[in-house]
PDB file of C-alpha atoms in Angstrom:
ATOM      1  CA  MET A   1     -10.062 -25.322  -5.052  1.00 37.00           C
ATOM      2  CA  PRO A   2      -9.758 -26.013  -1.304  1.00 39.00           C
ATOM      3  CA  ALA A   3      -8.119 -23.407   0.887  1.00 40.00           C
ATOM      4  CA  SER A   4      -5.537 -25.959   2.030  1.00 38.00           C
ATOM      5  CA  GLU A   5      -4.223 -26.306  -1.526  1.00 44.00           C
ATOM      6  CA  PRO A   6      -3.720 -22.785  -2.865  1.00 46.00           C
ATOM      7  CA  ALA A   7      -2.427 -22.274  -6.378  1.00 49.00           C
ATOM      8  CA  PRO A   8       1.049 -20.799  -6.793  1.00 48.00           C
ATOM      9  CA  ALA A   9       1.286 -17.163  -5.804  1.00 48.00           C
ATOM     10  CA  GLY A  10       1.640 -14.849  -8.777  1.00 50.00           C
ATOM     11  CA  SER A  11      -1.428 -16.213 -10.545  1.00 55.00           C
ATOM     12  CA  PRO A  12      -4.921 -15.004  -9.677  1.00 65.00           C
ATOM     13  CA  LEU A  13      -5.668 -18.370  -8.066  1.00 70.00           C
ATOM     14  CA  GLY A  14      -2.627 -17.963  -5.835  1.00 82.00           C
ATOM     15  CA  TYR A  15      -4.324 -15.119  -3.990  1.00 91.00           C
ATOM     16  CA  ALA A  16      -7.700 -16.842  -3.659  1.00 89.00           C
ATOM     17  CA  ARG A  17      -9.034 -18.787  -0.677  1.00 86.00           C
ATOM     18  CA  PRO A  18     -12.600 -19.898  -1.519  1.00 81.00           C
ATOM     19  CA  VAL A  19     -14.727 -19.881   1.630  1.00 82.00           C
ATOM     20  CA  ARG A  20     -17.904 -21.581   2.803  1.00 84.00           C
ATOM     21  CA  LEU A  21     -21.000 -19.652   1.808  1.00 86.00           C
ATOM     22  CA  ARG A  22     -22.743 -17.857   4.622  1.00 89.00           C
ATOM     23  CA  ARG A  23     -24.988 -14.846   5.058  1.00 94.00           C
ATOM     24  CA  PRO A  24     -23.378 -11.441   4.437  1.00 97.00           C
ATOM     25  CA  THR A  25     -22.518  -9.513   7.579  1.00 97.00           C
ATOM     26  CA  LEU A  26     -24.696  -6.802   9.085  1.00 95.00           C
ATOM     27  CA  ALA A  27     -22.353  -4.115   7.734  1.00 96.00           C
ATOM     28  CA  ALA A  28     -22.560  -5.574   4.232  1.00 96.00           C
ATOM     29  CA  ARG A  29     -26.361  -5.874   4.376  1.00 96.00           C
ATOM     30  CA  THR A  30     -27.162  -2.497   5.892  1.00 96.00           C
ATOM     31  CA  GLY A  31     -24.178  -0.267   5.203  1.00 95.00           C
ATOM     32  CA  ALA A  32     -23.469   0.048   8.930  1.00 96.00           C
ATOM     33  CA  SER A  33     -19.938   0.673  10.146  1.00 97.00           C
ATOM     34  CA  PRO A  34     -17.815  -2.496  10.153  1.00 98.00           C
ATOM     35  CA  LEU A  35     -16.274  -1.396  13.453  1.00 97.00           C
ATOM     36  CA  ASP A  36     -18.089  -3.167  16.272  1.00 97.00           C
ATOM     37  CA  PRO A  37     -18.286  -0.923  19.354  1.00 95.00           C
ATOM     38  CA  ALA A  38     -18.873  -4.018  21.493  1.00 96.00           C
ATOM     39  CA  GLU A  39     -15.571  -5.600  20.444  1.00 97.00           C
ATOM     40  CA  THR A  40     -12.974  -5.169  23.175  1.00 98.00           C
ATOM     41  CA  PRO A  41      -9.530  -3.742  22.373  1.00 97.00           C
ATOM     42  CA  LEU A  42      -8.025  -7.146  23.173  1.00 98.00           C
ATOM     43  CA  GLY A  43     -10.544  -8.894  20.949  1.00 98.00           C
ATOM     44  CA  ARG A  44      -9.849  -6.494  18.095  1.00 98.00           C
ATOM     45  CA  THR A  45      -6.101  -6.957  18.488  1.00 98.00           C
ATOM     46  CA  ARG A  46      -6.398 -10.737  18.431  1.00 98.00           C
ATOM     47  CA  ARG A  47      -8.650 -10.633  15.367  1.00 98.00           C
ATOM     48  CA  ALA A  48      -6.324  -8.204  13.584  1.00 98.00           C
ATOM     49  CA  ARG A  49      -3.302 -10.382  14.238  1.00 98.00           C
ATOM     50  CA  ARG A  50      -5.149 -13.484  13.051  1.00 98.00           C
ATOM     51  CA  MET A  51      -6.062 -11.673   9.852  1.00 98.00           C
ATOM     52  CA  ALA A  52      -2.469 -10.455   9.494  1.00 98.00           C
ATOM     53  CA  ARG A  53      -1.237 -14.063   9.686  1.00 98.00           C
ATOM     54  CA  GLU A  54      -3.706 -15.041   6.981  1.00 97.00           C
ATOM     55  CA  LEU A  55      -2.536 -12.141   4.801  1.00 97.00           C
ATOM     56  CA  ALA A  56       1.013 -13.494   5.094  1.00 97.00           C
ATOM     57  CA  GLU A  57      -0.254 -16.842   3.773  1.00 95.00           C
ATOM     58  CA  ILE A  58      -2.247 -15.271   0.942  1.00 95.00           C
ATOM     59  CA  HIS A  59       0.487 -12.860  -0.177  1.00 95.00           C
ATOM     60  CA  PRO A  60       3.908 -14.434   0.484  1.00 94.00           C
ATOM     61  CA  ASP A  61       5.266 -12.460  -2.476  1.00 93.00           C
ATOM     62  CA  ALA A  62       4.128  -9.032  -1.238  1.00 95.00           C
ATOM     63  CA  HIS A  63       6.751  -6.337  -1.786  1.00 95.00           C
ATOM     64  CA  CYS A  64       7.212  -2.731  -2.812  1.00 96.00           C
ATOM     65  CA  GLU A  65       6.084  -2.527  -6.437  1.00 94.00           C
ATOM     66  CA  LEU A  66       8.151   0.531  -7.272  1.00 96.00           C
ATOM     67  CA  ASP A  67      11.453  -0.273  -8.961  1.00 96.00           C
ATOM     68  CA  PHE A  68      14.535   1.181  -7.250  1.00 97.00           C
ATOM     69  CA  THR A  69      18.185   0.444  -6.517  1.00 97.00           C
ATOM     70  CA  ASN A  70      18.819   2.914  -3.688  1.00 98.00           C
ATOM     71  CA  ALA A  71      17.087   5.217  -1.222  1.00 98.00           C
ATOM     72  CA  PHE A  72      17.214   8.236  -3.539  1.00 98.00           C
ATOM     73  CA  GLU A  73      15.502   6.381  -6.383  1.00 98.00           C
ATOM     74  CA  LEU A  74      12.825   5.051  -4.031  1.00 98.00           C
ATOM     75  CA  LEU A  75      12.195   8.490  -2.554  1.00 98.00           C
ATOM     76  CA  VAL A  76      11.739  10.104  -5.972  1.00 98.00           C
ATOM     77  CA  ALA A  77       9.660   7.201  -7.316  1.00 97.00           C
ATOM     78  CA  THR A  78       7.334   7.333  -4.309  1.00 97.00           C
ATOM     79  CA  VAL A  79       6.784  11.068  -4.743  1.00 96.00           C
ATOM     80  CA  LEU A  80       6.028  10.488  -8.432  1.00 96.00           C
ATOM     81  CA  SER A  81       3.529   7.712  -7.622  1.00 94.00           C
ATOM     82  CA  ALA A  82       0.941  10.172  -6.310  1.00 90.00           C
ATOM     83  CA  GLN A  83      -2.206  10.164  -8.471  1.00 89.00           C
ATOM     84  CA  THR A  84      -0.829   7.535 -10.839  1.00 91.00           C
ATOM     85  CA  THR A  85       0.073   3.839 -10.873  1.00 91.00           C
ATOM     86  CA  ASP A  86       3.307   2.175  -9.819  1.00 93.00           C
ATOM     87  CA  LYS A  87       3.405   0.657 -13.299  1.00 93.00           C
ATOM     88  CA  MET A  88       3.479   4.085 -14.895  1.00 95.00           C
ATOM     89  CA  VAL A  89       6.190   5.315 -12.524  1.00 96.00           C
ATOM     90  CA  ASN A  90       8.287   2.235 -13.320  1.00 96.00           C
ATOM     91  CA  LYS A  91       8.035   3.092 -17.015  1.00 96.00           C
ATOM     92  CA  VAL A  92       9.288   6.641 -16.414  1.00 97.00           C
ATOM     93  CA  THR A  93      12.041   6.196 -13.835  1.00 98.00           C
ATOM     94  CA  PRO A  94      14.600   4.300 -15.966  1.00 97.00           C
ATOM     95  CA  ALA A  95      14.984   7.313 -18.268  1.00 97.00           C
ATOM     96  CA  LEU A  96      14.765   9.714 -15.338  1.00 98.00           C
ATOM     97  CA  PHE A  97      17.554   8.081 -13.335  1.00 98.00           C
ATOM     98  CA  ALA A  98      19.713   7.478 -16.393  1.00 98.00           C
ATOM     99  CA  ARG A  99      19.647  11.234 -16.967  1.00 97.00           C
ATOM    100  CA  TYR A 100      19.710  12.278 -13.287  1.00 98.00           C
ATOM    101  CA  PRO A 101      21.277   9.468 -11.219  1.00 97.00           C
ATOM    102  CA  ASP A 102      21.555  11.296  -7.896  1.00 98.00           C
ATOM    103  CA  ALA A 103      20.363  14.293  -5.929  1.00 98.00           C
ATOM    104  CA  VAL A 104      23.110  16.569  -7.245  1.00 98.00           C
ATOM    105  CA  ALA A 105      22.215  15.820 -10.853  1.00 98.00           C
ATOM    106  CA  LEU A 106      18.468  16.142 -10.310  1.00 98.00           C
ATOM    107  CA  ALA A 107      18.842  19.364  -8.329  1.00 97.00           C
ATOM    108  CA  GLY A 108      20.443  20.937 -11.393  1.00 96.00           C
ATOM    109  CA  ALA A 109      17.997  19.514 -13.936  1.00 97.00           C
ATOM    110  CA  ASP A 110      16.584  21.599 -16.738  1.00 95.00           C
ATOM    111  CA  ARG A 111      12.929  22.077 -15.829  1.00 95.00           C
ATOM    112  CA  GLU A 112      11.581  21.719 -19.347  1.00 96.00           C
ATOM    113  CA  GLU A 113      13.519  18.508 -19.939  1.00 96.00           C
ATOM    114  CA  LEU A 114      12.442  17.142 -16.543  1.00 97.00           C
ATOM    115  CA  GLU A 115       8.783  17.930 -17.163  1.00 97.00           C
ATOM    116  CA  THR A 116       8.955  16.134 -20.503  1.00 97.00           C
ATOM    117  CA  ILE A 117      10.221  12.983 -18.790  1.00 97.00           C
ATOM    118  CA  LEU A 118       7.618  13.201 -16.020  1.00 97.00           C
ATOM    119  CA  LYS A 119       4.638  14.109 -18.209  1.00 96.00           C
ATOM    120  CA  PRO A 120       3.225  10.525 -18.470  1.00 96.00           C
ATOM    121  CA  THR A 121       2.793  10.404 -14.662  1.00 95.00           C
ATOM    122  CA  GLY A 122       0.309  13.290 -14.633  1.00 93.00           C
ATOM    123  CA  PHE A 123       0.508  16.514 -12.620  1.00 93.00           C
ATOM    124  CA  PHE A 124       4.008  16.689 -14.029  1.00 94.00           C
ATOM    125  CA  ARG A 125       4.627  20.365 -13.262  1.00 95.00           C
ATOM    126  CA  ALA A 126       3.830  19.913  -9.573  1.00 94.00           C
ATOM    127  CA  LYS A 127       5.875  16.721  -9.473  1.00 95.00           C
ATOM    128  CA  ALA A 128       8.792  18.461 -11.152  1.00 96.00           C
ATOM    129  CA  ASN A 129       8.607  21.112  -8.432  1.00 95.00           C
ATOM    130  CA  SER A 130       8.642  18.424  -5.745  1.00 95.00           C
ATOM    131  CA  VAL A 131      11.557  16.367  -7.057  1.00 97.00           C
ATOM    132  CA  LEU A 132      13.601  19.483  -7.834  1.00 97.00           C
ATOM    133  CA  GLY A 133      12.863  20.887  -4.392  1.00 96.00           C
ATOM    134  CA  LEU A 134      13.604  17.694  -2.503  1.00 96.00           C
ATOM    135  CA  SER A 135      16.821  17.155  -4.477  1.00 98.00           C
ATOM    136  CA  GLN A 136      17.982  20.678  -3.751  1.00 98.00           C
ATOM    137  CA  ALA A 137      17.124  20.194  -0.067  1.00 98.00           C
ATOM    138  CA  LEU A 138      19.079  16.931   0.012  1.00 98.00           C
ATOM    139  CA  VAL A 139      22.116  18.672  -1.472  1.00 98.00           C
ATOM    140  CA  GLU A 140      21.880  21.722   0.758  1.00 97.00           C
ATOM    141  CA  ARG A 141      21.022  20.038   4.058  1.00 97.00           C
ATOM    142  CA  PHE A 142      22.014  16.378   3.839  1.00 98.00           C
ATOM    143  CA  ASP A 143      25.106  16.316   1.571  1.00 97.00           C
ATOM    144  CA  GLY A 144      23.033  14.811  -1.217  1.00 97.00           C
ATOM    145  CA  GLN A 145      22.096  11.743   0.834  1.00 97.00           C
ATOM    146  CA  VAL A 146      18.609  10.594   1.811  1.00 98.00           C
ATOM    147  CA  PRO A 147      18.264  10.807   5.610  1.00 98.00           C
ATOM    148  CA  GLY A 148      17.149   7.736   7.499  1.00 97.00           C
ATOM    149  CA  ARG A 149      14.917   9.507  10.026  1.00 97.00           C
ATOM    150  CA  MET A 150      11.230  10.326   9.789  1.00 97.00           C
ATOM    151  CA  ALA A 151      11.797  13.772  11.327  1.00 97.00           C
ATOM    152  CA  ASP A 152      14.215  14.685   8.528  1.00 97.00           C
ATOM    153  CA  LEU A 153      12.357  13.086   5.634  1.00 97.00           C
ATOM    154  CA  VAL A 154       9.086  14.925   6.246  1.00 96.00           C
ATOM    155  CA  THR A 155      10.891  18.269   5.947  1.00 95.00           C
ATOM    156  CA  LEU A 156      11.595  17.574   2.267  1.00 95.00           C
ATOM    157  CA  PRO A 157       9.248  19.082  -0.364  1.00 90.00           C
ATOM    158  CA  GLY A 158       6.518  16.654  -1.390  1.00 89.00           C
ATOM    159  CA  VAL A 159       7.348  14.151   1.362  1.00 95.00           C
ATOM    160  CA  GLY A 160       4.756  13.222   3.983  1.00 94.00           C
ATOM    161  CA  ARG A 161       4.567  10.353   6.444  1.00 95.00           C
ATOM    162  CA  LYS A 162       3.364   7.856   3.841  1.00 95.00           C
ATOM    163  CA  THR A 163       6.328   8.507   1.555  1.00 96.00           C
ATOM    164  CA  ALA A 164       8.720   8.593   4.499  1.00 97.00           C
ATOM    165  CA  ASN A 165       7.462   5.231   5.764  1.00 97.00           C
ATOM    166  CA  VAL A 166       7.910   3.694   2.307  1.00 97.00           C
ATOM    167  CA  VAL A 167      11.518   4.885   2.193  1.00 98.00           C
ATOM    168  CA  LEU A 168      12.324   3.986   5.793  1.00 98.00           C
ATOM    169  CA  GLY A 169      10.798   0.525   5.550  1.00 97.00           C
ATOM    170  CA  ASN A 170      12.158  -0.497   2.173  1.00 97.00           C
ATOM    171  CA  ALA A 171      15.485   1.326   1.916  1.00 97.00           C
ATOM    172  CA  PHE A 172      16.578   1.526   5.562  1.00 98.00           C
ATOM    173  CA  GLY A 173      14.862  -1.435   7.209  1.00 97.00           C
ATOM    174  CA  VAL A 174      13.044   0.815   9.688  1.00 98.00           C
ATOM    175  CA  PRO A 175       9.507  -0.547  10.277  1.00 97.00           C
ATOM    176  CA  GLY A 176       6.731   1.705   9.029  1.00 96.00           C
ATOM    177  CA  LEU A 177       3.042   1.564   8.105  1.00 98.00           C
ATOM    178  CA  THR A 178       2.283   2.847   4.615  1.00 96.00           C
ATOM    179  CA  VAL A 179      -1.221   4.296   4.765  1.00 96.00           C
ATOM    180  CA  ASP A 180      -2.120   4.681   1.113  1.00 94.00           C
ATOM    181  CA  THR A 181      -5.613   4.541  -0.423  1.00 92.00           C
ATOM    182  CA  HIS A 182      -5.750   0.749  -0.382  1.00 94.00           C
ATOM    183  CA  PHE A 183      -4.454   0.447   3.177  1.00 97.00           C
ATOM    184  CA  GLY A 184      -6.935   2.923   4.626  1.00 97.00           C
ATOM    185  CA  ARG A 185      -9.861   1.414   2.743  1.00 97.00           C
ATOM    186  CA  LEU A 186      -9.088  -2.131   3.864  1.00 98.00           C
ATOM    187  CA  VAL A 187      -8.416  -1.505   7.541  1.00 98.00           C
ATOM    188  CA  ARG A 188     -11.733   0.339   7.714  1.00 98.00           C
ATOM    189  CA  ARG A 189     -13.459  -2.587   6.000  1.00 98.00           C
ATOM    190  CA  PHE A 190     -11.767  -4.914   8.481  1.00 98.00           C
ATOM    191  CA  GLY A 191     -13.409  -2.964  11.302  1.00 98.00           C
ATOM    192  CA  TRP A 192     -10.086  -2.013  12.840  1.00 98.00           C
ATOM    193  CA  THR A 193     -10.664   1.743  12.722  1.00 98.00           C
ATOM    194  CA  GLU A 194     -13.159   4.346  11.559  1.00 97.00           C
ATOM    195  CA  GLU A 195     -10.530   7.035  11.079  1.00 97.00           C
ATOM    196  CA  THR A 196     -10.033   8.545   7.625  1.00 96.00           C
ATOM    197  CA  ASP A 197      -7.064  10.785   8.379  1.00 97.00           C
ATOM    198  CA  PRO A 198      -3.927   8.792   7.373  1.00 96.00           C
ATOM    199  CA  VAL A 199      -1.935   9.885  10.429  1.00 96.00           C
ATOM    200  CA  LYS A 200      -4.726   8.760  12.776  1.00 97.00           C
ATOM    201  CA  VAL A 201      -5.143   5.498  10.846  1.00 98.00           C
ATOM    202  CA  GLU A 202      -1.416   4.853  11.192  1.00 98.00           C
ATOM    203  CA  ALA A 203      -1.546   5.473  14.939  1.00 98.00           C
ATOM    204  CA  GLU A 204      -4.504   3.138  15.493  1.00 98.00           C
ATOM    205  CA  ILE A 205      -3.151   0.268  13.386  1.00 98.00           C
ATOM    206  CA  ALA A 206       0.233   0.615  15.069  1.00 98.00           C
ATOM    207  CA  GLN A 207      -1.516  -0.456  18.282  1.00 98.00           C
ATOM    208  CA  LEU A 208      -2.792  -3.664  16.662  1.00 98.00           C
ATOM    209  CA  ILE A 209       0.155  -4.997  14.658  1.00 98.00           C
ATOM    210  CA  PRO A 210       3.635  -5.698  16.116  1.00 98.00           C
ATOM    211  CA  LYS A 211       6.143  -3.038  15.051  1.00 98.00           C
ATOM    212  CA  LYS A 212       8.579  -5.504  13.486  1.00 97.00           C
ATOM    213  CA  GLU A 213       5.850  -6.523  11.010  1.00 98.00           C
ATOM    214  CA  TRP A 214       4.748  -3.055   9.923  1.00 98.00           C
ATOM    215  CA  THR A 215       6.574  -2.862   6.584  1.00 98.00           C
ATOM    216  CA  ASP A 216       5.706  -6.364   5.363  1.00 98.00           C
ATOM    217  CA  PHE A 217       2.176  -6.028   6.705  1.00 98.00           C
ATOM    218  CA  SER A 218       1.714  -2.819   4.710  1.00 98.00           C
ATOM    219  CA  HIS A 219       2.797  -4.575   1.519  1.00 97.00           C
ATOM    220  CA  ARG A 220       0.376  -7.422   2.171  1.00 97.00           C
ATOM    221  CA  VAL A 221      -2.589  -5.154   2.808  1.00 98.00           C
ATOM    222  CA  ILE A 222      -1.817  -3.154  -0.344  1.00 96.00           C
ATOM    223  CA  PHE A 223      -1.428  -6.356  -2.375  1.00 95.00           C
ATOM    224  CA  HIS A 224      -4.775  -7.543  -1.036  1.00 97.00           C
ATOM    225  CA  GLY A 225      -6.435  -4.272  -1.944  1.00 96.00           C
ATOM    226  CA  ARG A 226      -5.067  -4.415  -5.483  1.00 94.00           C
ATOM    227  CA  ARG A 227      -5.753  -8.076  -6.121  1.00 94.00           C
ATOM    228  CA  VAL A 228      -8.674  -9.275  -3.989  1.00 96.00           C
ATOM    229  CA  CYS A 229     -10.480  -6.602  -1.936  1.00 97.00           C
ATOM    230  CA  HIS A 230     -11.189  -4.142  -4.746  1.00 96.00           C
ATOM    231  CA  ALA A 231     -12.773  -0.770  -4.108  1.00 95.00           C
ATOM    232  CA  LYS A 232     -15.820  -1.304  -6.317  1.00 94.00           C
ATOM    233  CA  LYS A 233     -16.340  -5.067  -6.091  1.00 94.00           C
ATOM    234  CA  ALA A 234     -14.502  -7.081  -3.464  1.00 97.00           C
ATOM    235  CA  ALA A 235     -13.927 -10.793  -4.146  1.00 96.00           C
ATOM    236  CA  CYS A 236     -15.492 -11.832  -0.828  1.00 97.00           C
ATOM    237  CA  GLY A 237     -16.221 -15.419  -1.830  1.00 96.00           C
ATOM    238  CA  ALA A 238     -12.566 -16.025  -2.685  1.00 95.00           C
ATOM    239  CA  CYS A 239     -11.031 -14.172   0.268  1.00 96.00           C
ATOM    240  CA  GLY A 240      -9.193 -15.985   3.029  1.00 95.00           C
ATOM    241  CA  LEU A 241      -9.997 -13.167   5.453  1.00 97.00           C
ATOM    242  CA  ALA A 242     -13.744 -13.764   5.176  1.00 96.00           C
ATOM    243  CA  PRO A 243     -14.152 -15.665   8.486  1.00 96.00           C
ATOM    244  CA  TRP A 244     -12.940 -12.619  10.448  1.00 97.00           C
ATOM    245  CA  CYS A 245     -14.067  -9.774   8.188  1.00 98.00           C
ATOM    246  CA  PRO A 246     -17.098  -7.699   9.272  1.00 98.00           C
ATOM    247  CA  SER A 247     -17.515  -6.516   5.669  1.00 98.00           C
ATOM    248  CA  TYR A 248     -17.965  -9.998   4.181  1.00 98.00           C
ATOM    249  CA  GLY A 249     -20.647  -9.770   1.528  1.00 97.00           C
ATOM    250  CA  ILE A 250     -19.986  -6.287   0.154  1.00 97.00           C
ATOM    251  CA  GLY A 251     -18.859  -8.149  -2.965  1.00 97.00           C
ATOM    252  CA  PRO A 252     -19.945 -11.466  -4.539  1.00 96.00           C
ATOM    253  CA  ILE A 253     -19.934 -14.345  -2.045  1.00 96.00           C
ATOM    254  CA  ASP A 254     -20.267 -17.127  -4.629  1.00 94.00           C
ATOM    255  CA  PRO A 255     -16.724 -18.571  -4.902  1.00 92.00           C
ATOM    256  CA  GLU A 256     -16.847 -19.055  -8.662  1.00 92.00           C
ATOM    257  CA  VAL A 257     -18.064 -15.514  -9.262  1.00 94.00           C
ATOM    258  CA  ALA A 258     -15.611 -14.045  -6.768  1.00 94.00           C
ATOM    259  CA  LEU A 259     -12.677 -15.977  -8.193  1.00 93.00           C
ATOM    260  CA  LYS A 260     -13.089 -14.176 -11.507  1.00 93.00           C
ATOM    261  CA  LEU A 261     -12.472 -10.874  -9.720  1.00 94.00           C
ATOM    262  CA  VAL A 262      -9.087 -11.899  -8.259  1.00 94.00           C
ATOM    263  CA  LYS A 263      -6.272 -10.284 -10.220  1.00 92.00           C
ATOM    264  CA  SER A 264      -2.727 -11.332 -10.971  1.00 80.00           C
ATOM    265  CA  PRO A 265       0.137  -8.840 -10.505  1.00 70.00           C
ATOM    266  CA  ALA A 266       0.246  -8.201 -14.235  1.00 62.00           C
ATOM    267  CA  ALA A 267      -3.447  -7.342 -14.350  1.00 58.00           C
ATOM    268  CA  SER A 268      -3.839  -5.603 -11.005  1.00 51.00           C
ATOM    269  CA  ASP A 269      -4.366  -1.868 -10.779  1.00 52.00           C
ATOM    270  CA  THR A 270      -1.012  -1.196  -9.148  1.00 48.00           C
ATOM    271  CA  GLU A 271      -1.749   2.352  -8.029  1.00 45.00           C
TER     272      GLU A 271
END
């Protein structure tokens, strides 16, 4: 399948861009860092933005995969998504929000009943503490409403910059970079940073990608990590980013082999 004629997005083929076979990169062959110290800041920025444009072509359907109807639901769902999949959270939240539709209701929830609802997400006692605490804080300090500022959001129990950026970007339209496991892994593979601390990763990538694109860019990187650039076996031979990726070759480079690794949304490990 030529790259100029991609299959419809939503199928595994829709995310694939078979590339011309070439030798794996030095980083892929030797395990060296993908970040090239000889690459200038301007060169890295141009390469990053070219890759970002390609990601927009590969993942035109990228979006937040947590189900929500308002900022409160998104905030709670994002807190619950820690150490589990978005799919699992989406199975739990309908019953949760039917029983506790807002911060006032959730702040007064019976702990045992709440833990029973949250149990499938794992770490349910800690998560119950977080959602009870953040709901009580919303009632006490913000009249039950989710604040639209980073400085306020990160004061809530269980809410860090990643969660705050998810809420700001998707519920308030405030651009933010969501540095989750997939995001950090991919931008390091792309040779854009060597940082592992999420706050430092966010700061470095913010220098490469225009602010207005941060939210959509985050979705696209996460989609790519879930569907193409997998942690254990990246689909390098079917990846449209291959021409600019210093990690090309860490996974199969044969297009037919790589194509089998590309996942559809239904099959992807939506963490």
